[in-house]
XYZ file of N, CA, C and O in Angstrom:
796
model
N -2.198 -10.425 -46.938
C -0.794 -10.377 -47.318
C -0.065 -11.652 -46.895
O 0.916 -12.021 -47.484
N -0.554 -12.314 -45.842
C 0.062 -13.550 -45.367
C -0.906 -14.702 -45.606
O -2.034 -14.685 -45.124
N -0.471 -15.711 -46.353
C -1.301 -16.899 -46.523
C -0.910 -17.914 -45.459
O 0.219 -17.926 -44.978
N -1.861 -18.769 -45.093
C -1.633 -19.785 -44.064
C -2.173 -21.119 -44.547
O -3.195 -21.167 -45.224
N -1.457 -22.176 -44.203
C -1.946 -23.517 -44.500
C -1.264 -24.507 -43.565
O -0.294 -24.162 -42.881
N -1.777 -25.718 -43.523
C -1.185 -26.769 -42.700
C -0.366 -27.711 -43.572
O -0.837 -28.158 -44.622
N 0.837 -27.985 -43.119
C 1.739 -28.905 -43.807
C 1.660 -30.257 -43.110
O 1.944 -30.372 -41.910
N 1.273 -31.289 -43.848
C 1.173 -32.655 -43.317
C 2.570 -33.244 -43.229
O 3.276 -33.358 -44.237
N 2.996 -33.614 -42.021
C 4.335 -34.176 -41.823
C 4.376 -35.682 -42.079
O 5.437 -36.291 -41.993
N 3.222 -36.272 -42.382
C 3.190 -37.679 -42.765
C 3.166 -38.667 -41.625
O 3.196 -39.874 -41.841
N 3.135 -38.178 -40.378
C 3.118 -39.080 -39.223
C 1.945 -38.757 -38.296
O 1.987 -39.025 -37.109
N 0.926 -38.120 -38.874
C -0.227 -37.719 -38.087
C -0.100 -36.327 -37.502
O -1.033 -35.836 -36.872
N 1.058 -35.687 -37.696
C 1.263 -34.335 -37.184
C 1.276 -33.335 -38.333
O 1.550 -33.688 -39.477
N 1.000 -32.077 -37.993
C 1.033 -31.006 -38.982
C 1.786 -29.804 -38.420
O 1.890 -29.625 -37.200
N 2.303 -28.998 -39.330
C 2.853 -27.683 -38.993
C 1.959 -26.640 -39.639
O 1.611 -26.769 -40.821
N 1.622 -25.605 -38.896
C 0.856 -24.489 -39.454
C 1.857 -23.495 -40.032
O 2.728 -22.982 -39.313
N 1.748 -23.235 -41.345
C 2.755 -22.472 -42.096
C 2.190 -21.119 -42.516
O 1.009 -21.002 -42.867
N 3.058 -20.105 -42.513
C 2.734 -18.748 -42.945
C 3.675 -18.373 -44.090
O 4.850 -18.741 -44.080
N 3.168 -17.601 -45.054
C 3.979 -17.237 -46.217
C 3.478 -15.910 -46.788
O 2.295 -15.773 -47.095
N 4.377 -14.942 -46.920
C 3.979 -13.678 -47.547
C 4.017 -13.797 -49.064
O 3.594 -12.873 -49.755
N 4.529 -14.916 -49.587
C 4.552 -15.134 -51.029
C 5.740 -14.453 -51.676
O 6.302 -13.498 -51.142
N 6.141 -14.954 -52.835
C 7.296 -14.364 -53.510
C 7.019 -12.936 -53.956
O 5.895 -12.585 -54.300
N 8.061 -12.112 -53.901
C 7.944 -10.743 -54.394
C 7.812 -10.761 -55.910
O 7.995 -11.803 -56.557
N 7.491 -9.605 -56.488
C 7.406 -9.505 -57.951
C 8.707 -10.012 -58.552
O 9.790 -9.629 -58.134
N 8.609 -10.892 -59.524
C 9.807 -11.498 -60.106
C 10.150 -12.809 -59.437
O 10.778 -13.667 -60.036
N 9.754 -12.966 -58.167
C 9.886 -14.245 -57.494
C 11.277 -14.684 -57.096
O 11.465 -15.793 -56.631
N 12.292 -13.818 -57.269
C 13.652 -14.283 -56.982
C 14.318 -13.505 -55.851
O 15.526 -13.510 -55.706
N 13.517 -12.827 -55.034
C 14.084 -12.084 -53.913
C 14.482 -13.000 -52.777
O 14.184 -14.204 -52.774
N 15.163 -12.451 -51.778
C 15.585 -13.258 -50.639
C 14.406 -13.740 -49.802
O 13.372 -13.083 -49.733
N 14.589 -14.889 -49.190
C 13.578 -15.483 -48.307
C 14.151 -15.508 -46.895
O 15.304 -15.905 -46.690
N 13.335 -15.083 -45.935
C 13.715 -15.175 -44.525
C 12.712 -16.073 -43.829
O 11.498 -15.833 -43.890
N 13.214 -17.116 -43.179
C 12.369 -18.012 -42.391
C 12.415 -17.526 -40.945
O 13.474 -17.523 -40.322
N 11.279 -17.083 -40.450
C 11.138 -16.494 -39.114
C 10.903 -17.574 -38.076
O 10.066 -18.459 -38.264
N 11.659 -17.515 -36.973
C 11.458 -18.425 -35.839
C 10.905 -17.593 -34.683
O 11.600 -16.717 -34.154
N 9.665 -17.860 -34.326
C 8.961 -17.019 -33.360
C 9.462 -17.174 -31.934
O 10.120 -18.150 -31.573
N 9.128 -16.173 -31.124
C 9.508 -16.175 -29.722
C 8.652 -17.096 -28.881
O 7.777 -17.808 -29.378
N 8.901 -17.050 -27.575
C 8.226 -17.932 -26.637
C 7.565 -17.091 -25.545
O 8.266 -16.328 -24.887
N 6.283 -17.181 -25.339
C 5.300 -17.914 -26.135
C 4.704 -17.012 -27.219
O 4.196 -15.938 -26.926
N 4.797 -17.418 -28.439
C 4.198 -16.726 -29.588
C 3.672 -17.781 -30.541
O 4.030 -18.958 -30.432
N 2.865 -17.361 -31.509
C 2.616 -18.187 -32.686
C 3.531 -17.658 -33.780
O 4.199 -16.634 -33.623
N 3.570 -18.342 -34.903
C 4.597 -18.093 -35.892
C 4.353 -17.027 -36.926
O 5.166 -16.870 -37.840
N 3.277 -16.275 -36.842
C 3.023 -15.246 -37.837
C 4.243 -14.340 -37.980
O 4.766 -13.838 -36.982
N 4.742 -14.125 -39.202
C 5.965 -13.339 -39.373
C 5.780 -11.882 -38.963
O 4.650 -11.401 -38.829
N 6.889 -11.153 -38.750
C 6.844 -9.826 -38.129
C 6.257 -8.728 -39.010
O 6.969 -8.048 -39.760
N 4.979 -8.498 -38.873
C 4.265 -7.505 -39.688
C 4.886 -6.108 -39.646
O 4.868 -5.416 -40.662
N 5.473 -5.663 -38.502
C 6.069 -4.330 -38.519
C 7.234 -4.183 -39.509
O 7.626 -3.066 -39.833
N 7.767 -5.285 -39.992
C 8.876 -5.236 -40.960
C 8.401 -5.396 -42.401
O 9.207 -5.348 -43.333
N 7.102 -5.565 -42.614
C 6.602 -5.853 -43.964
C 6.814 -4.708 -44.954
O 7.112 -4.943 -46.120
N 6.637 -3.476 -44.520
C 6.758 -2.356 -45.461
C 8.156 -2.290 -46.047
O 8.330 -2.222 -47.275
N 9.170 -2.346 -45.200
C 10.541 -2.304 -45.713
C 10.870 -3.590 -46.466
O 11.597 -3.572 -47.460
N 10.306 -4.715 -46.030
C 10.546 -5.981 -46.713
C 9.983 -5.954 -48.130
O 10.615 -6.458 -49.063
N 8.815 -5.366 -48.289
C 8.220 -5.278 -49.617
C 9.098 -4.438 -50.542
O 9.327 -4.788 -51.698
N 9.616 -3.351 -50.005
C 10.504 -2.495 -50.795
C 11.776 -3.241 -51.214
O 12.298 -3.053 -52.304
N 12.267 -4.110 -50.349
C 13.500 -4.856 -50.618
C 13.251 -6.200 -51.303
O 14.201 -6.911 -51.609
N 11.985 -6.561 -51.499
C 11.662 -7.825 -52.154
C 11.863 -9.047 -51.294
O 12.108 -10.145 -51.800
N 11.754 -8.886 -49.972
C 11.974 -10.004 -49.042
C 10.671 -10.767 -48.825
O 9.629 -10.182 -48.569
N 10.753 -12.064 -48.925
C 9.628 -12.959 -48.649
C 9.808 -13.553 -47.262
O 10.885 -14.055 -46.921
N 8.755 -13.505 -46.453
C 8.778 -14.094 -45.113
C 8.018 -15.418 -45.120
O 6.912 -15.508 -45.637
N 8.637 -16.419 -44.520
C 8.037 -17.737 -44.349
C 8.223 -18.109 -42.882
O 9.244 -17.775 -42.273
N 7.260 -18.787 -42.309
C 7.399 -19.205 -40.912
C 6.417 -20.329 -40.618
O 5.626 -20.719 -41.482
N 6.482 -20.825 -39.395
C 5.547 -21.866 -38.956
C 5.381 -21.775 -37.450
O 6.251 -21.250 -36.748
N 4.250 -22.265 -36.956
C 4.063 -22.407 -35.511
C 4.897 -23.596 -35.055
O 4.774 -24.699 -35.617
N 5.739 -23.398 -34.052
C 6.465 -24.541 -33.516
C 5.470 -25.559 -32.968
O 4.347 -25.205 -32.586
N 5.856 -26.843 -32.932
C 4.941 -27.863 -32.415
C 4.347 -27.479 -31.062
O 5.057 -26.998 -30.177
N 3.040 -27.672 -30.951
C 2.225 -27.384 -29.770
C 1.848 -25.916 -29.638
O 1.139 -25.547 -28.715
N 2.289 -25.071 -30.557
C 1.860 -23.676 -30.584
C 0.877 -23.489 -31.726
O 1.015 -24.103 -32.794
N -0.102 -22.578 -31.515
C -1.021 -22.217 -32.589
C -1.661 -23.433 -33.232
O -2.242 -24.282 -32.573
N -1.506 -23.537 -34.557
C -2.138 -24.614 -35.301
C -1.280 -25.838 -35.526
O -1.681 -26.742 -36.261
N -0.087 -25.900 -34.932
C 0.794 -27.063 -35.114
C 0.573 -28.080 -33.999
O 0.396 -27.712 -32.843
N 0.607 -29.350 -34.367
C 0.381 -30.399 -33.376
C 1.628 -30.594 -32.502
O 2.745 -30.289 -32.930
N 1.441 -31.088 -31.295
C 2.585 -31.301 -30.403
C 3.552 -32.358 -30.939
O 3.182 -33.229 -31.728
N 4.786 -32.250 -30.478
C 5.812 -33.252 -30.779
C 6.600 -33.489 -29.499
O 7.679 -32.918 -29.307
N 6.048 -34.309 -28.589
C 6.709 -34.524 -27.296
C 8.148 -34.993 -27.480
O 8.439 -35.837 -28.323
N 9.042 -34.406 -26.686
C 10.442 -34.814 -26.729
C 11.271 -34.144 -27.813
O 12.451 -34.438 -27.959
N 10.682 -33.236 -28.577
C 11.471 -32.584 -29.628
C 12.611 -31.793 -29.001
O 12.548 -31.389 -27.848
N 13.665 -31.568 -29.794
C 14.789 -30.777 -29.312
C 15.044 -29.619 -30.275
O 14.358 -29.470 -31.289
N 16.027 -28.795 -29.962
C 16.314 -27.640 -30.816
C 16.727 -28.065 -32.216
O 16.411 -27.386 -33.195
N 17.435 -29.174 -32.323
C 17.890 -29.641 -33.635
C 16.716 -29.914 -34.570
O 16.848 -29.794 -35.797
N 15.561 -30.237 -34.010
C 14.399 -30.528 -34.856
C 13.987 -29.319 -35.684
O 13.347 -29.464 -36.725
N 14.362 -28.109 -35.248
C 14.020 -26.902 -36.006
C 14.582 -26.960 -37.420
O 13.946 -26.474 -38.361
N 15.748 -27.567 -37.573
C 16.346 -27.667 -38.913
C 15.493 -28.552 -39.813
O 15.283 -28.238 -40.997
N 14.995 -29.648 -39.272
C 14.132 -30.528 -40.061
C 12.827 -29.859 -40.438
O 12.372 -29.968 -41.582
N 12.220 -29.140 -39.491
C 10.973 -28.438 -39.792
C 11.196 -27.347 -40.831
O 10.408 -27.187 -41.761
N 12.268 -26.589 -40.676
C 12.565 -25.524 -41.642
C 12.764 -26.095 -43.036
O 12.263 -25.540 -44.030
N 13.478 -27.218 -43.132
C 13.694 -27.859 -44.433
C 12.386 -28.318 -45.052
O 12.161 -28.151 -46.257
N 11.514 -28.911 -44.229
C 10.227 -29.393 -44.750
C 9.396 -28.239 -45.298
O 8.786 -28.343 -46.364
N 9.361 -27.133 -44.562
C 8.593 -25.971 -45.002
C 9.185 -25.416 -46.298
O 8.463 -25.151 -47.268
N 10.502 -25.244 -46.332
C 11.148 -24.706 -47.533
C 10.943 -25.630 -48.731
O 10.649 -25.162 -49.843
N 11.084 -26.928 -48.528
C 10.893 -27.881 -49.630
C 9.481 -27.775 -50.184
O 9.282 -27.744 -51.410
N 8.493 -27.722 -49.295
C 7.110 -27.677 -49.745
C 6.824 -26.417 -50.555
O 6.036 -26.433 -51.499
N 7.486 -25.322 -50.209
C 7.255 -24.049 -50.889
C 8.197 -23.826 -52.064
O 8.173 -22.764 -52.689
N 9.040 -24.816 -52.368
C 9.950 -24.705 -53.504
C 11.080 -23.718 -53.272
O 11.612 -23.126 -54.213
N 11.488 -23.559 -52.030
C 12.552 -22.621 -51.663
C 13.847 -23.403 -51.456
O 13.879 -24.360 -50.677
N 14.897 -22.986 -52.125
C 16.186 -23.659 -51.984
C 16.975 -23.129 -50.797
O 17.124 -23.775 -49.777
N 17.483 -21.908 -50.941
C 18.282 -21.306 -49.870
C 17.494 -20.169 -49.222
O 16.658 -19.534 -49.856
N 17.775 -19.925 -47.960
C 17.035 -18.922 -47.206
C 17.869 -18.456 -46.025
O 18.813 -19.130 -45.605
N 17.526 -17.288 -45.507
C 18.094 -16.814 -44.253
C 17.134 -17.203 -43.130
O 15.969 -17.517 -43.381
N 17.617 -17.194 -41.908
C 16.763 -17.456 -40.757
C 16.904 -16.308 -39.771
O 17.981 -15.731 -39.614
N 15.790 -15.983 -39.135
C 15.789 -14.942 -38.112
C 14.944 -15.432 -36.951
O 13.810 -15.871 -37.148
N 15.515 -15.384 -35.765
C 14.798 -15.843 -34.585
C 14.737 -14.764 -33.529
O 15.726 -14.073 -33.271
N 13.565 -14.632 -32.927
C 13.360 -13.658 -31.860
C 13.151 -14.378 -30.535
O 12.437 -15.382 -30.476
N 13.790 -13.901 -29.478
C 13.606 -14.436 -28.135
C 13.871 -15.947 -28.142
O 14.942 -16.382 -28.571
N 12.900 -16.754 -27.715
C 13.095 -18.205 -27.704
C 13.313 -18.794 -29.083
O 13.793 -19.924 -29.212
N 12.990 -18.052 -30.140
C 13.234 -18.531 -31.502
C 14.677 -18.360 -31.940
O 15.097 -18.944 -32.938
N 15.448 -17.561 -31.181
C 16.848 -17.342 -31.548
C 17.646 -18.634 -31.591
O 18.424 -18.872 -32.516
N 17.449 -19.491 -30.599
C 18.189 -20.759 -30.562
C 17.742 -21.682 -31.693
O 18.544 -22.460 -32.223
N 16.479 -21.578 -32.116
C 16.006 -22.382 -33.242
C 16.654 -21.918 -34.544
O 17.029 -22.731 -35.391
N 16.814 -20.601 -34.683
C 17.496 -20.067 -35.866
C 18.957 -20.518 -35.886
O 19.492 -20.914 -36.936
N 19.614 -20.481 -34.729
C 21.013 -20.923 -34.655
C 21.142 -22.404 -35.013
O 22.096 -22.806 -35.685
N 20.183 -23.208 -34.572
C 20.209 -24.634 -34.911
C 20.136 -24.825 -36.424
O 20.853 -25.661 -36.992
N 19.291 -24.040 -37.077
C 19.194 -24.139 -38.544
C 20.517 -23.755 -39.203
O 20.974 -24.413 -40.141
N 21.130 -22.674 -38.716
C 22.402 -22.254 -39.279
C 23.481 -23.309 -39.114
O 24.291 -23.539 -40.019
N 23.488 -23.961 -37.953
C 24.509 -24.972 -37.681
C 24.283 -26.256 -38.476
O 25.241 -26.889 -38.936
N 23.014 -26.656 -38.643
C 22.712 -27.960 -39.232
C 22.357 -27.926 -40.714
O 22.299 -28.982 -41.349
N 22.138 -26.725 -41.250
C 21.780 -26.606 -42.667
C 22.734 -25.634 -43.381
O 22.300 -24.678 -44.019
N 24.039 -25.872 -43.305
C 24.985 -24.896 -43.871
C 24.857 -24.704 -45.378
O 25.222 -23.647 -45.903
N 24.353 -25.703 -46.092
C 24.202 -25.569 -47.540
C 22.932 -24.823 -47.938
O 22.789 -24.433 -49.097
N 22.021 -24.618 -46.985
C 20.754 -23.956 -47.306
C 20.615 -22.583 -46.658
O 19.965 -21.705 -47.214
N 21.189 -22.420 -45.470
C 20.997 -21.184 -44.718
C 22.073 -20.166 -45.107
O 23.255 -20.388 -44.896
N 21.619 -19.055 -45.664
C 22.521 -17.995 -46.131
C 23.044 -17.130 -44.993
O 24.162 -16.636 -45.026
N 22.199 -16.881 -43.999
C 22.552 -15.983 -42.891
C 21.656 -16.300 -41.705
O 20.551 -16.819 -41.880
N 22.139 -15.974 -40.513
C 21.381 -16.188 -39.282
C 21.335 -14.876 -38.508
O 22.369 -14.236 -38.310
N 20.134 -14.501 -38.087
C 19.958 -13.313 -37.244
C 19.229 -13.750 -35.983
O 18.179 -14.395 -36.063
N 19.796 -13.403 -34.838
C 19.143 -13.665 -33.560
C 18.854 -12.336 -32.870
O 19.745 -11.488 -32.774
N 17.619 -12.146 -32.423
C 17.213 -10.902 -31.776
C 16.734 -11.193 -30.365
O 15.781 -11.957 -30.181
N 17.398 -10.650 -29.385
C 17.047 -10.749 -27.967
C 16.841 -12.192 -27.502
O 15.960 -12.480 -26.706
N 17.659 -13.091 -27.993
C 17.594 -14.481 -27.571
C 18.369 -14.706 -26.286
O 19.362 -14.022 -26.025
N 17.935 -15.637 -25.470
C 18.659 -15.912 -24.224
C 19.962 -16.662 -24.472
O 20.103 -17.383 -25.459
N 20.906 -16.463 -23.562
C 22.164 -17.212 -23.604
C 21.882 -18.671 -23.254
O 20.835 -18.989 -22.676
N 22.798 -19.569 -23.593
C 22.598 -20.976 -23.222
C 22.484 -21.137 -21.703
O 23.306 -20.598 -20.960
N 21.473 -21.854 -21.275
C 21.287 -22.069 -19.843
C 22.437 -22.924 -19.311
O 22.832 -23.923 -19.907
N 22.980 -22.510 -18.186
C 24.057 -23.280 -17.558
C 25.437 -22.998 -18.115
O 26.390 -23.715 -17.808
N 25.589 -21.963 -18.947
C 26.911 -21.627 -19.490
C 27.854 -21.263 -18.346
O 27.452 -20.622 -17.372
N 29.107 -21.667 -18.465
C 30.096 -21.415 -17.423
C 30.213 -19.923 -17.117
O 30.315 -19.092 -18.034
N 30.190 -19.592 -15.820
C 30.399 -18.223 -15.380
C 29.224 -17.294 -15.587
O 29.353 -16.085 -15.388
N 28.079 -17.817 -15.988
C 26.925 -16.979 -16.287
C 25.859 -17.106 -15.202
O 25.446 -18.215 -14.861
N 25.447 -15.966 -14.651
C 24.267 -15.945 -13.789
C 23.096 -15.720 -14.734
O 22.775 -14.592 -15.108
N 22.444 -16.790 -15.140
C 21.463 -16.754 -16.228
C 20.272 -15.865 -15.910
O 19.670 -15.278 -16.792
N 19.932 -15.735 -14.634
C 18.749 -14.966 -14.243
C 19.066 -13.507 -13.919
O 18.154 -12.728 -13.659
N 20.341 -13.122 -13.926
C 20.726 -11.758 -13.557
C 20.073 -10.740 -14.494
O 20.058 -10.907 -15.711
N 19.507 -9.699 -13.891
C 18.919 -8.620 -14.666
C 17.491 -8.857 -15.114
O 16.866 -7.970 -15.693
N 16.962 -10.043 -14.877
C 15.578 -10.331 -15.272
C 14.604 -9.772 -14.237
O 14.939 -9.655 -13.066
N 13.407 -9.469 -14.697
C 12.350 -9.034 -13.773
C 12.013 -10.183 -12.828
O 12.288 -11.359 -13.116
N 11.398 -9.837 -11.709
C 11.008 -10.860 -10.733
C 10.068 -11.883 -11.371
O 10.232 -13.093 -11.198
N 9.084 -11.398 -12.129
C 8.126 -12.327 -12.744
C 8.784 -13.165 -13.836
O 8.459 -14.344 -14.003
N 9.718 -12.561 -14.568
C 10.442 -13.318 -15.592
C 11.271 -14.428 -14.974
O 11.299 -15.555 -15.473
N 11.945 -14.107 -13.879
C 12.721 -15.133 -13.177
C 11.824 -16.256 -12.693
O 12.151 -17.435 -12.840
N 10.688 -15.903 -12.106
C 9.782 -16.929 -11.568
C 9.303 -17.862 -12.672
O 9.272 -19.089 -12.497
N 8.958 -17.294 -13.813
C 8.478 -18.109 -14.933
C 9.554 -19.057 -15.433
O 9.299 -20.248 -15.665
N 10.760 -18.538 -15.582
C 11.835 -19.374 -16.127
C 12.374 -20.369 -15.095
O 12.769 -21.474 -15.453
N 12.369 -19.996 -13.828
C 12.778 -20.966 -12.801
C 11.780 -22.131 -12.749
O 12.159 -23.285 -12.551
N 10.504 -21.822 -12.951
C 9.504 -22.890 -12.999
C 9.767 -23.799 -14.194
O 9.658 -25.030 -14.083
N 10.136 -23.221 -15.335
C 10.433 -24.035 -16.518
C 11.626 -24.942 -16.272
O 11.624 -26.117 -16.670
N 12.639 -24.419 -15.588
C 13.817 -25.230 -15.269
C 13.443 -26.401 -14.361
O 14.002 -27.490 -14.463
N 12.461 -26.188 -13.496
C 12.034 -27.233 -12.554
C 11.236 -28.344 -13.223
O 11.008 -29.390 -12.621
N 10.784 -28.118 -14.457
C 10.078 -29.179 -15.176
C 8.667 -28.785 -15.566
O 8.127 -27.764 -15.134
N 8.075 -29.617 -16.398
C 6.764 -29.318 -16.976
C 5.681 -29.099 -15.929
O 4.889 -28.161 -16.017
N 5.636 -29.956 -14.920
C 4.581 -29.837 -13.899
C 4.705 -28.513 -13.156
O 3.706 -27.817 -12.909
N 5.937 -28.126 -12.801
C 6.158 -26.860 -12.102
C 5.787 -25.682 -12.994
O 5.187 -24.698 -12.530
N 6.121 -25.772 -14.255
C 5.791 -24.686 -15.186
C 4.275 -24.563 -15.356
O 3.734 -23.456 -15.380
N 3.590 -25.672 -15.476
C 2.134 -25.630 -15.611
C 1.486 -25.029 -14.375
O 0.550 -24.228 -14.479
N 1.970 -25.390 -13.179
C 1.434 -24.815 -11.943
C 1.667 -23.307 -11.903
O 0.784 -22.531 -11.559
N 2.884 -22.906 -12.283
C 3.211 -21.480 -12.276
C 2.296 -20.702 -13.224
O 1.732 -19.672 -12.848
N 2.167 -21.185 -14.450
C 1.376 -20.457 -15.446
C -0.099 -20.404 -15.079
O -0.791 -19.438 -15.389
N -0.596 -21.423 -14.384
C -2.005 -21.427 -13.976
C -2.291 -20.328 -12.961
O -3.414 -19.822 -12.885
N -1.275 -19.932 -12.197
C -1.474 -18.929 -11.148
C -0.911 -17.556 -11.506
O -1.228 -16.564 -10.841
N -0.080 -17.481 -12.532
C 0.623 -16.229 -12.847
C -0.312 -15.201 -13.481
O -1.259 -15.547 -14.181
N -0.028 -13.947 -13.218
C -0.766 -12.836 -13.831
C 0.221 -11.974 -14.615
O 1.432 -12.010 -14.374
N -0.296 -11.206 -15.549
C 0.547 -10.297 -16.335
C 1.226 -9.287 -15.412
O 0.591 -8.696 -14.548
N 2.512 -9.090 -15.595
C 3.299 -8.160 -14.788
C 3.863 -7.064 -15.693
O 4.827 -7.299 -16.417
N 3.288 -5.867 -15.677
C 3.780 -4.802 -16.558
C 5.223 -4.403 -16.260
O 5.905 -3.844 -17.123
N 5.714 -4.714 -15.049
C 7.078 -4.331 -14.700
C 8.130 -5.237 -15.339
O 9.324 -4.997 -15.184
N 7.668 -6.254 -16.087
C 8.652 -7.074 -16.802
C 9.235 -6.304 -17.990
O 10.231 -6.704 -18.566
N 8.600 -5.182 -18.352
C 9.076 -4.354 -19.457
C 9.533 -2.996 -18.944
O 8.989 -2.471 -17.974
N 10.519 -2.415 -19.629
C 10.990 -1.070 -19.304
C 10.027 -0.045 -19.911
O 9.223 -0.392 -20.792
N 10.117 1.226 -19.503
C 9.290 2.257 -20.141
C 9.497 2.321 -21.655
O 8.534 2.503 -22.408
N 10.740 2.155 -22.103
C 10.992 2.162 -23.554
C 10.307 0.986 -24.232
O 9.788 1.117 -25.354
N 10.295 -0.175 -23.567
C 9.584 -1.341 -24.117
C 8.104 -1.020 -24.269
O 7.496 -1.314 -25.307
N 7.516 -0.431 -23.236
C 6.085 -0.109 -23.278
C 5.777 0.869 -24.413
O 4.748 0.741 -25.085
N 6.681 1.826 -24.634
C 6.486 2.774 -25.740
C 6.470 2.036 -27.076
O 5.615 2.279 -27.930
N 7.441 1.142 -27.264
C 7.517 0.390 -28.528
C 6.295 -0.504 -28.699
O 5.730 -0.601 -29.797
N 5.887 -1.152 -27.617
C 4.748 -2.070 -27.688
C 3.411 -1.344 -27.831
O 2.402 -1.955 -28.157
N 3.424 -0.040 -27.626
C 2.219 0.749 -27.843
C 2.112 1.281 -29.258
O 1.090 1.828 -29.652
N 3.175 1.100 -30.057
C 3.195 1.572 -31.435
C 3.109 0.410 -32.405
O 2.308 -0.516 -32.224
N 3.970 0.453 -33.437
C 3.945 -0.595 -34.464
C 4.113 -1.990 -33.880
O 3.540 -2.959 -34.382
N 4.919 -2.079 -32.819
C 5.197 -3.403 -32.268
C 4.103 -3.896 -31.323
O 4.252 -4.924 -30.665
N 2.970 -3.202 -31.297
C 1.800 -3.758 -30.608
C 1.381 -5.057 -31.296
O 0.603 -5.842 -30.745
N 1.930 -5.278 -32.490
C 1.746 -6.551 -33.210
C 2.021 -7.749 -32.302
O 1.381 -8.800 -32.437
N 2.945 -7.595 -31.350
C 3.256 -8.729 -30.472
C 2.010 -9.266 -29.776
O 1.905 -10.465 -29.530
N 1.056 -8.389 -29.458
C -0.172 -8.862 -28.823
C -0.905 -9.882 -29.670
O -1.545 -10.798 -29.143
N -0.800 -9.760 -30.987
C -1.506 -10.676 -31.886
C -0.839 -12.034 -31.991
O -1.458 -12.989 -32.465
N 0.431 -12.131 -31.563
C 1.107 -13.431 -31.615
C 1.278 -14.069 -30.246
O 1.425 -15.277 -30.132
N 1.246 -13.237 -29.198
C 1.345 -13.781 -27.845
C -0.010 -14.323 -27.392
O -0.094 -15.444 -26.869
N -1.067 -13.544 -27.596
C -2.398 -13.952 -27.134
C -2.799 -15.347 -27.555
O -3.121 -16.195 -26.697
N -2.741 -15.672 -28.859
C -3.144 -17.025 -29.283
C -2.231 -18.124 -28.734
O -2.647 -19.264 -28.598
N -0.984 -17.770 -28.417
C -0.053 -18.791 -27.919
C -0.322 -19.173 -26.480
O -0.003 -20.281 -26.058
N -0.906 -18.249 -25.716
C -1.137 -18.551 -24.294
C -2.583 -18.898 -23.970
O -2.891 -19.279 -22.853
N -3.461 -18.806 -24.977
C -4.877 -19.093 -24.730
C -5.127 -20.545 -24.371
O -5.997 -20.862 -23.581
N -4.396 -21.476 -25.015
C -4.639 -22.891 -24.788
C -3.936 -23.357 -23.576
O -4.031 -24.398 -23.068
């Protein structure tokens, strides 16, 4: 149901692209999915049944250095708009909506802000607030392991690499309701998290 291919960016780098293909008639809405962190870009399979009924086409890509996409050292959030445009152009898509989950939420917002003539709508799901926002205790309410991981990221690449080399899975980072959801249809997350953390 999902086709995959590599998009040559022309500078020695590639993006690994996913596409559910146009619905019957080919003129249904397109949603460009921005994956969470750490995930690969495979679009959200638990939403496919309702999407098929509504004629929604899902398109996505692995962000640089995830899955099959090559790294792009120094990239910023604004680069998401350029990548989204390249993917849409290659697939012959004019206008599209964007949806971002977790760390992908800020990438979806960047597309909405920088591509106003192309992006029809922006949806962000469980994305973090901007780090360092005035009056915000950014780590409040996070699990101990979640805080440790993100504090290491704030400290820089070397600290994050050291943390991840020693860290183990912590089931207490999820609530009982989360575990219930992840044991059902949304067990799909295992298929996008595993490949993202293997390398």
